[in-house]
Amino acid sequence: MKIEKVISESMGTYDYIFTNNNLKLQIFFGGNLDLYWQIIDKTVNADNMYDYENKPLEFIIDEENMEVYLLFLKLYNDILNKKMEKGEDSPLDELLPPETKSNLKKNYDKELEDAYALLVQDGVISWHSDETYYEAANIVNIELLGGNLKITFIKQVEYDVYSFPGEISIRFRNSGSTYQPLNRHFMEHFNALANISIEKHENKKEFQEKKLTSQPKVVD
């Protein structure tokens, strides 16, 4: 797998590009400050784009680059285990009556459970893009198969205004997401990608895991 980091001049952040054979997976922040995953079938060109058959595009993340693999695996496991980092307490929280605190926690727990029920089915994370309404939105599925992570992009509408043939984009809203608060995991995953190395590593898994666990926590 080829890995590239490209500086986005408009955003001041990296765009991350992963290439497997004829498929290119790009992870980046758009000008609207929302996160995007986009897959591109590189076999499509000006000569064949109008004859291109809409189909699911599958991108495999394996252990060839352990840093990348472990970061995607962490994203998958954290969502399946509903592992949410506790945010910093506000000084105003101390002023809230106990009953209000309890109600806020109940509301948050319900929001988390509802988002999880919508997002995860039988060990598969199935995210409908926040770009448009649920029934027509592009989908990305993430599942663990045989130790590898399979990421499948599905375009529900054959022709849409958001992409060209052979391109499928998924939007993760920073706020107002269908899956809030689980959208935070994808933002944290993006931040963690900043630490990956471009060079191909032969390092052992234990070394990579130690490096990943030594990263600073993401601050919202």
PDB file of C-alpha atoms in Angstrom:
ATOM      1  CA  MET A   1       0.000   0.000   0.000  1.00  0.00           C
ATOM      2  CA  LYS A   2       1.316   3.423  -0.953  1.00  0.00           C
ATOM      3  CA  ILE A   3       0.847   6.191   1.621  1.00  0.00           C
ATOM      4  CA  GLU A   4       1.003   9.927   0.957  1.00  0.00           C
ATOM      5  CA  LYS A   5       0.622  13.018   3.104  1.00  0.00           C
ATOM      6  CA  VAL A   6      -0.287  16.154   1.183  1.00  0.00           C
ATOM      7  CA  ILE A   7      -0.623  19.572   2.765  1.00  0.00           C
ATOM      8  CA  SER A   8      -3.979  21.211   2.093  1.00  0.00           C
ATOM      9  CA  GLU A   9      -3.143  24.876   1.518  1.00  0.00           C
ATOM     10  CA  SER A  10      -6.734  25.968   2.150  1.00  0.00           C
ATOM     11  CA  MET A  11      -7.121  24.026   5.412  1.00  0.00           C
ATOM     12  CA  GLY A  12      -3.551  23.939   6.741  1.00  0.00           C
ATOM     13  CA  THR A  13      -3.916  20.235   7.502  1.00  0.00           C
ATOM     14  CA  TYR A  14      -2.735  17.054   5.827  1.00  0.00           C
ATOM     15  CA  ASP A  15      -4.763  15.114   3.310  1.00  0.00           C
ATOM     16  CA  TYR A  16      -3.994  11.391   3.699  1.00  0.00           C
ATOM     17  CA  ILE A  17      -3.926   9.236   0.580  1.00  0.00           C
ATOM     18  CA  PHE A  18      -3.740   5.430   0.642  1.00  0.00           C
ATOM     19  CA  THR A  19      -3.399   3.550  -2.647  1.00  0.00           C
ATOM     20  CA  ASN A  20      -4.013  -0.166  -3.183  1.00  0.00           C
ATOM     21  CA  ASN A  21      -3.706  -1.290  -6.803  1.00  0.00           C
ATOM     22  CA  ASN A  22      -6.355   0.709  -8.717  1.00  0.00           C
ATOM     23  CA  LEU A  23      -8.106   2.155  -5.679  1.00  0.00           C
ATOM     24  CA  LYS A  24      -7.203   5.388  -3.920  1.00  0.00           C
ATOM     25  CA  LEU A  25      -8.608   6.222  -0.472  1.00  0.00           C
ATOM     26  CA  GLN A  26      -8.391   9.888   0.557  1.00  0.00           C
ATOM     27  CA  ILE A  27      -9.123  11.199   4.053  1.00  0.00           C
ATOM     28  CA  PHE A  28      -9.315  14.971   4.440  1.00  0.00           C
ATOM     29  CA  PHE A  29     -11.152  17.937   5.906  1.00  0.00           C
ATOM     30  CA  GLY A  30     -13.303  19.964   3.530  1.00  0.00           C
ATOM     31  CA  GLY A  31     -13.741  23.708   3.420  1.00  0.00           C
ATOM     32  CA  ASN A  32     -16.899  23.275   5.503  1.00  0.00           C
ATOM     33  CA  LEU A  33     -14.721  21.891   8.361  1.00  0.00           C
ATOM     34  CA  ASP A  34     -16.289  18.446   8.046  1.00  0.00           C
ATOM     35  CA  LEU A  35     -14.318  15.246   7.522  1.00  0.00           C
ATOM     36  CA  TYR A  36     -14.470  13.265   4.287  1.00  0.00           C
ATOM     37  CA  TRP A  37     -13.461   9.791   3.194  1.00  0.00           C
ATOM     38  CA  GLN A  38     -13.351   9.458  -0.575  1.00  0.00           C
ATOM     39  CA  ILE A  39     -12.508   6.428  -2.678  1.00  0.00           C
ATOM     40  CA  ILE A  40     -11.525   6.712  -6.337  1.00  0.00           C
ATOM     41  CA  ASP A  41     -11.330   3.945  -8.931  1.00  0.00           C
ATOM     42  CA  LYS A  42      -8.233   4.937 -10.902  1.00  0.00           C
ATOM     43  CA  THR A  43      -9.279   2.847 -13.917  1.00  0.00           C
ATOM     44  CA  VAL A  44     -11.917   5.466 -14.757  1.00  0.00           C
ATOM     45  CA  ASN A  45     -10.912   8.068 -17.328  1.00  0.00           C
ATOM     46  CA  ALA A  46     -12.485  10.448 -19.826  1.00  0.00           C
ATOM     47  CA  ASP A  47     -12.931   7.662 -22.364  1.00  0.00           C
ATOM     48  CA  ASN A  48     -14.859   5.222 -20.165  1.00  0.00           C
ATOM     49  CA  MET A  49     -16.405   7.303 -17.382  1.00  0.00           C
ATOM     50  CA  TYR A  50     -19.870   7.451 -18.949  1.00  0.00           C
ATOM     51  CA  ASP A  51     -19.926   3.671 -19.386  1.00  0.00           C
ATOM     52  CA  TYR A  52     -18.738   3.012 -15.846  1.00  0.00           C
ATOM     53  CA  GLU A  53     -20.914   0.569 -13.933  1.00  0.00           C
ATOM     54  CA  ASN A  54     -21.764   1.694 -10.424  1.00  0.00           C
ATOM     55  CA  LYS A  55     -20.474  -0.935  -7.984  1.00  0.00           C
ATOM     56  CA  PRO A  56     -19.240  -1.227  -4.380  1.00  0.00           C
ATOM     57  CA  LEU A  57     -15.537  -0.433  -4.015  1.00  0.00           C
ATOM     58  CA  GLU A  58     -13.626  -2.472  -1.425  1.00  0.00           C
ATOM     59  CA  PHE A  59     -10.412  -1.212   0.161  1.00  0.00           C
ATOM     60  CA  ILE A  60      -8.379  -3.586   2.353  1.00  0.00           C
ATOM     61  CA  ILE A  61      -6.222  -2.447   5.270  1.00  0.00           C
ATOM     62  CA  ASP A  62      -3.816  -5.223   6.283  1.00  0.00           C
ATOM     63  CA  GLU A  63      -0.675  -5.450   8.400  1.00  0.00           C
ATOM     64  CA  GLU A  64       1.698  -4.370   5.626  1.00  0.00           C
ATOM     65  CA  ASN A  65       1.993  -1.030   7.404  1.00  0.00           C
ATOM     66  CA  MET A  66       1.371  -1.748  11.064  1.00  0.00           C
ATOM     67  CA  GLU A  67       0.952   1.891  12.067  1.00  0.00           C
ATOM     68  CA  VAL A  68      -1.878   2.415   9.612  1.00  0.00           C
ATOM     69  CA  TYR A  69      -3.449  -0.963  10.387  1.00  0.00           C
ATOM     70  CA  LEU A  70      -3.488  -0.361  14.146  1.00  0.00           C
ATOM     71  CA  LEU A  71      -5.036   3.085  13.773  1.00  0.00           C
ATOM     72  CA  PHE A  72      -7.888   1.745  11.639  1.00  0.00           C
ATOM     73  CA  LEU A  73      -8.252  -1.223  13.991  1.00  0.00           C
ATOM     74  CA  LYS A  74      -8.474   1.161  16.962  1.00  0.00           C
ATOM     75  CA  LEU A  75     -11.201   3.130  15.191  1.00  0.00           C
ATOM     76  CA  TYR A  76     -13.140  -0.080  14.567  1.00  0.00           C
ATOM     77  CA  ASN A  77     -12.737  -1.452  18.104  1.00  0.00           C
ATOM     78  CA  ASP A  78     -13.470   1.839  19.863  1.00  0.00           C
ATOM     79  CA  ILE A  79     -16.768   2.186  18.018  1.00  0.00           C
ATOM     80  CA  LEU A  80     -17.793  -1.426  18.576  1.00  0.00           C
ATOM     81  CA  ASN A  81     -16.953  -1.123  22.284  1.00  0.00           C
ATOM     82  CA  LYS A  82     -18.599   2.314  22.588  1.00  0.00           C
ATOM     83  CA  LYS A  83     -15.368   3.607  24.091  1.00  0.00           C
ATOM     84  CA  MET A  84     -15.818   7.337  24.550  1.00  0.00           C
ATOM     85  CA  GLU A  85     -13.128   9.558  26.047  1.00  0.00           C
ATOM     86  CA  LYS A  86     -14.512  11.654  28.862  1.00  0.00           C
ATOM     87  CA  GLY A  87     -14.472  15.347  27.999  1.00  0.00           C
ATOM     88  CA  GLU A  88     -13.129  17.983  30.311  1.00  0.00           C
ATOM     89  CA  ASP A  89     -15.542  19.129  33.013  1.00  0.00           C
ATOM     90  CA  SER A  90     -16.743  22.684  32.760  1.00  0.00           C
ATOM     91  CA  PRO A  91     -16.415  24.878  35.877  1.00  0.00           C
ATOM     92  CA  LEU A  92     -20.140  25.545  35.459  1.00  0.00           C
ATOM     93  CA  ASP A  93     -20.882  21.839  35.985  1.00  0.00           C
ATOM     94  CA  GLU A  94     -20.323  22.312  39.698  1.00  0.00           C
ATOM     95  CA  LEU A  95     -23.195  24.783  39.762  1.00  0.00           C
ATOM     96  CA  LEU A  96     -25.702  22.343  38.298  1.00  0.00           C
ATOM     97  CA  PRO A  97     -28.162  20.606  40.649  1.00  0.00           C
ATOM     98  CA  PRO A  98     -27.578  16.845  40.970  1.00  0.00           C
ATOM     99  CA  GLU A  99     -30.922  16.131  39.263  1.00  0.00           C
ATOM    100  CA  THR A 100     -29.883  18.199  36.234  1.00  0.00           C
ATOM    101  CA  LYS A 101     -26.549  16.385  36.020  1.00  0.00           C
ATOM    102  CA  SER A 102     -28.340  13.050  36.183  1.00  0.00           C
ATOM    103  CA  ASN A 103     -30.771  14.037  33.425  1.00  0.00           C
ATOM    104  CA  LEU A 104     -27.955  15.271  31.204  1.00  0.00           C
ATOM    105  CA  LYS A 105     -26.124  11.976  31.629  1.00  0.00           C
ATOM    106  CA  LYS A 106     -29.281   9.992  30.835  1.00  0.00           C
ATOM    107  CA  ASN A 107     -29.826  12.046  27.678  1.00  0.00           C
ATOM    108  CA  TYR A 108     -26.224  11.537  26.591  1.00  0.00           C
ATOM    109  CA  ASP A 109     -26.374   7.796  27.265  1.00  0.00           C
ATOM    110  CA  LYS A 110     -29.577   7.499  25.223  1.00  0.00           C
ATOM    111  CA  GLU A 111     -28.054   9.502  22.358  1.00  0.00           C
ATOM    112  CA  LEU A 112     -25.042   7.170  22.384  1.00  0.00           C
ATOM    113  CA  GLU A 113     -27.178   4.018  22.442  1.00  0.00           C
ATOM    114  CA  ASP A 114     -29.428   5.274  19.631  1.00  0.00           C
ATOM    115  CA  ALA A 115     -26.431   6.203  17.467  1.00  0.00           C
ATOM    116  CA  TYR A 116     -24.782   2.848  18.137  1.00  0.00           C
ATOM    117  CA  ALA A 117     -27.935   0.903  17.227  1.00  0.00           C
ATOM    118  CA  LEU A 118     -28.116   2.788  13.929  1.00  0.00           C
ATOM    119  CA  LEU A 119     -24.410   2.495  13.140  1.00  0.00           C
ATOM    120  CA  VAL A 120     -23.405  -1.051  14.152  1.00  0.00           C
ATOM    121  CA  GLN A 121     -25.030  -4.285  13.023  1.00  0.00           C
ATOM    122  CA  ASP A 122     -23.496  -7.751  13.515  1.00  0.00           C
ATOM    123  CA  GLY A 123     -19.969  -6.409  13.900  1.00  0.00           C
ATOM    124  CA  VAL A 124     -20.199  -4.155  10.823  1.00  0.00           C
ATOM    125  CA  ILE A 125     -19.945  -0.376  11.102  1.00  0.00           C
ATOM    126  CA  SER A 126     -22.244   1.064   8.432  1.00  0.00           C
ATOM    127  CA  TRP A 127     -22.046   4.847   8.124  1.00  0.00           C
ATOM    128  CA  HIS A 128     -24.491   6.661   5.843  1.00  0.00           C
ATOM    129  CA  SER A 129     -22.904   9.872   4.637  1.00  0.00           C
ATOM    130  CA  ASP A 130     -24.010  13.050   6.394  1.00  0.00           C
ATOM    131  CA  GLU A 131     -24.099  14.748   2.982  1.00  0.00           C
ATOM    132  CA  THR A 132     -27.761  14.085   2.231  1.00  0.00           C
ATOM    133  CA  TYR A 133     -30.798  12.258   3.571  1.00  0.00           C
ATOM    134  CA  TYR A 134     -30.294   8.748   4.932  1.00  0.00           C
ATOM    135  CA  GLU A 135     -32.090   6.728   2.254  1.00  0.00           C
ATOM    136  CA  ALA A 136     -30.047   8.167  -0.628  1.00  0.00           C
ATOM    137  CA  ALA A 137     -26.722   8.730   1.120  1.00  0.00           C
ATOM    138  CA  ASN A 138     -23.509   6.971   0.140  1.00  0.00           C
ATOM    139  CA  ILE A 139     -22.465   4.278   2.621  1.00  0.00           C
ATOM    140  CA  VAL A 140     -19.132   3.124   4.003  1.00  0.00           C
ATOM    141  CA  ASN A 141     -19.007  -0.229   5.786  1.00  0.00           C
ATOM    142  CA  ILE A 142     -16.079  -1.212   8.018  1.00  0.00           C
ATOM    143  CA  GLU A 143     -15.639  -4.809   9.122  1.00  0.00           C
ATOM    144  CA  LEU A 144     -12.912  -7.112  10.383  1.00  0.00           C
ATOM    145  CA  LEU A 145     -12.447 -10.197   8.186  1.00  0.00           C
ATOM    146  CA  GLY A 146      -9.645 -12.696   8.626  1.00  0.00           C
ATOM    147  CA  GLY A 147      -7.603 -10.164  10.571  1.00  0.00           C
ATOM    148  CA  ASN A 148      -7.876  -7.539   7.815  1.00  0.00           C
ATOM    149  CA  LEU A 149     -10.096  -4.481   7.805  1.00  0.00           C
ATOM    150  CA  LYS A 150     -12.391  -4.335   4.798  1.00  0.00           C
ATOM    151  CA  ILE A 151     -13.740  -0.891   3.982  1.00  0.00           C
ATOM    152  CA  THR A 152     -16.568  -1.008   1.449  1.00  0.00           C
ATOM    153  CA  PHE A 153     -17.928   2.120  -0.228  1.00  0.00           C
ATOM    154  CA  ILE A 154     -21.437   1.931  -1.704  1.00  0.00           C
ATOM    155  CA  LYS A 155     -23.131   4.546  -3.889  1.00  0.00           C
ATOM    156  CA  GLN A 156     -26.876   4.200  -3.360  1.00  0.00           C
ATOM    157  CA  VAL A 157     -27.820   6.584  -6.168  1.00  0.00           C
ATOM    158  CA  GLU A 158     -26.117   5.792  -9.474  1.00  0.00           C
ATOM    159  CA  TYR A 159     -25.863   9.426 -10.526  1.00  0.00           C
ATOM    160  CA  ASP A 160     -25.452  12.159  -7.949  1.00  0.00           C
ATOM    161  CA  VAL A 161     -24.220  15.724  -7.834  1.00  0.00           C
ATOM    162  CA  TYR A 162     -21.516  15.001  -5.258  1.00  0.00           C
ATOM    163  CA  SER A 163     -19.105  12.826  -7.266  1.00  0.00           C
ATOM    164  CA  PHE A 164     -17.968  11.601 -10.671  1.00  0.00           C
ATOM    165  CA  PRO A 165     -18.286   7.983 -11.872  1.00  0.00           C
ATOM    166  CA  GLY A 166     -15.830   5.797  -9.971  1.00  0.00           C
ATOM    167  CA  GLU A 167     -15.793   8.184  -6.991  1.00  0.00           C
ATOM    168  CA  ILE A 168     -17.688   7.693  -3.733  1.00  0.00           C
ATOM    169  CA  SER A 169     -17.499  10.282  -0.960  1.00  0.00           C
ATOM    170  CA  ILE A 170     -18.585   9.986   2.662  1.00  0.00           C
ATOM    171  CA  ARG A 171     -19.153  13.028   4.872  1.00  0.00           C
ATOM    172  CA  PHE A 172     -18.686  12.993   8.643  1.00  0.00           C
ATOM    173  CA  ARG A 173     -20.183  16.117  10.152  1.00  0.00           C
ATOM    174  CA  ASN A 174     -18.358  17.708  13.063  1.00  0.00           C
ATOM    175  CA  SER A 175     -21.724  18.709  14.481  1.00  0.00           C
ATOM    176  CA  GLY A 176     -25.251  17.723  13.625  1.00  0.00           C
ATOM    177  CA  SER A 177     -24.239  14.229  12.506  1.00  0.00           C
ATOM    178  CA  THR A 178     -26.810  11.441  12.354  1.00  0.00           C
ATOM    179  CA  TYR A 179     -24.440   9.387  14.508  1.00  0.00           C
ATOM    180  CA  GLN A 180     -23.404  11.957  17.107  1.00  0.00           C
ATOM    181  CA  PRO A 181     -21.481  11.436  19.442  1.00  0.00           C
ATOM    182  CA  LEU A 182     -19.812   8.500  17.621  1.00  0.00           C
ATOM    183  CA  ASN A 183     -18.627  10.869  14.882  1.00  0.00           C
ATOM    184  CA  ARG A 184     -15.895  11.922  17.335  1.00  0.00           C
ATOM    185  CA  HIS A 185     -14.068   8.650  16.718  1.00  0.00           C
ATOM    186  CA  PHE A 186     -13.509   9.528  13.073  1.00  0.00           C
ATOM    187  CA  MET A 187     -12.196  12.988  13.999  1.00  0.00           C
ATOM    188  CA  GLU A 188      -9.791  11.433  16.516  1.00  0.00           C
ATOM    189  CA  HIS A 189      -8.699   8.887  13.920  1.00  0.00           C
ATOM    190  CA  PHE A 190      -7.902  11.699  11.482  1.00  0.00           C
ATOM    191  CA  ASN A 191      -5.805  13.493  14.114  1.00  0.00           C
ATOM    192  CA  ALA A 192      -3.922  10.281  14.914  1.00  0.00           C
ATOM    193  CA  LEU A 193      -3.014   9.787  11.237  1.00  0.00           C
ATOM    194  CA  ALA A 194      -0.674  12.785  11.565  1.00  0.00           C
ATOM    195  CA  ASN A 195       1.798  10.511  13.359  1.00  0.00           C
ATOM    196  CA  ILE A 196       2.144   7.841  10.678  1.00  0.00           C
ATOM    197  CA  SER A 197       5.391   7.471   8.780  1.00  0.00           C
ATOM    198  CA  ILE A 198       5.492   7.479   5.009  1.00  0.00           C
ATOM    199  CA  GLU A 199       8.297   4.941   4.763  1.00  0.00           C
ATOM    200  CA  LYS A 200       7.443   1.234   4.696  1.00  0.00           C
ATOM    201  CA  HIS A 201       8.291  -0.275   8.078  1.00  0.00           C
ATOM    202  CA  GLU A 202       9.504  -3.726   8.964  1.00  0.00           C
ATOM    203  CA  ASN A 203       9.169  -2.960  12.655  1.00  0.00           C
ATOM    204  CA  LYS A 204       7.481  -5.481  14.884  1.00  0.00           C
ATOM    205  CA  LYS A 205       3.898  -5.064  16.024  1.00  0.00           C
ATOM    206  CA  GLU A 206       4.918  -4.545  19.646  1.00  0.00           C
ATOM    207  CA  PHE A 207       7.007  -1.514  18.722  1.00  0.00           C
ATOM    208  CA  GLN A 208       4.195   0.031  16.704  1.00  0.00           C
ATOM    209  CA  GLU A 209       1.659  -0.534  19.484  1.00  0.00           C
ATOM    210  CA  LYS A 210       3.994   1.129  21.984  1.00  0.00           C
ATOM    211  CA  LYS A 211       4.393   4.108  19.656  1.00  0.00           C
ATOM    212  CA  LEU A 212       0.635   4.470  19.205  1.00  0.00           C
ATOM    213  CA  THR A 213      -0.161   4.259  22.920  1.00  0.00           C
ATOM    214  CA  SER A 214       2.422   6.957  23.642  1.00  0.00           C
ATOM    215  CA  GLN A 215       0.552   9.520  21.506  1.00  0.00           C
ATOM    216  CA  PRO A 216      -1.030  12.488  23.277  1.00  0.00           C
ATOM    217  CA  LYS A 217      -4.775  12.369  23.740  1.00  0.00           C
ATOM    218  CA  VAL A 218      -6.960  14.279  21.306  1.00  0.00           C
ATOM    219  CA  VAL A 219      -8.436  17.418  22.827  1.00  0.00           C
ATOM    220  CA  ASP A 220     -11.866  18.416  21.558  1.00  0.00           C
TER     221      ASP A 220
END
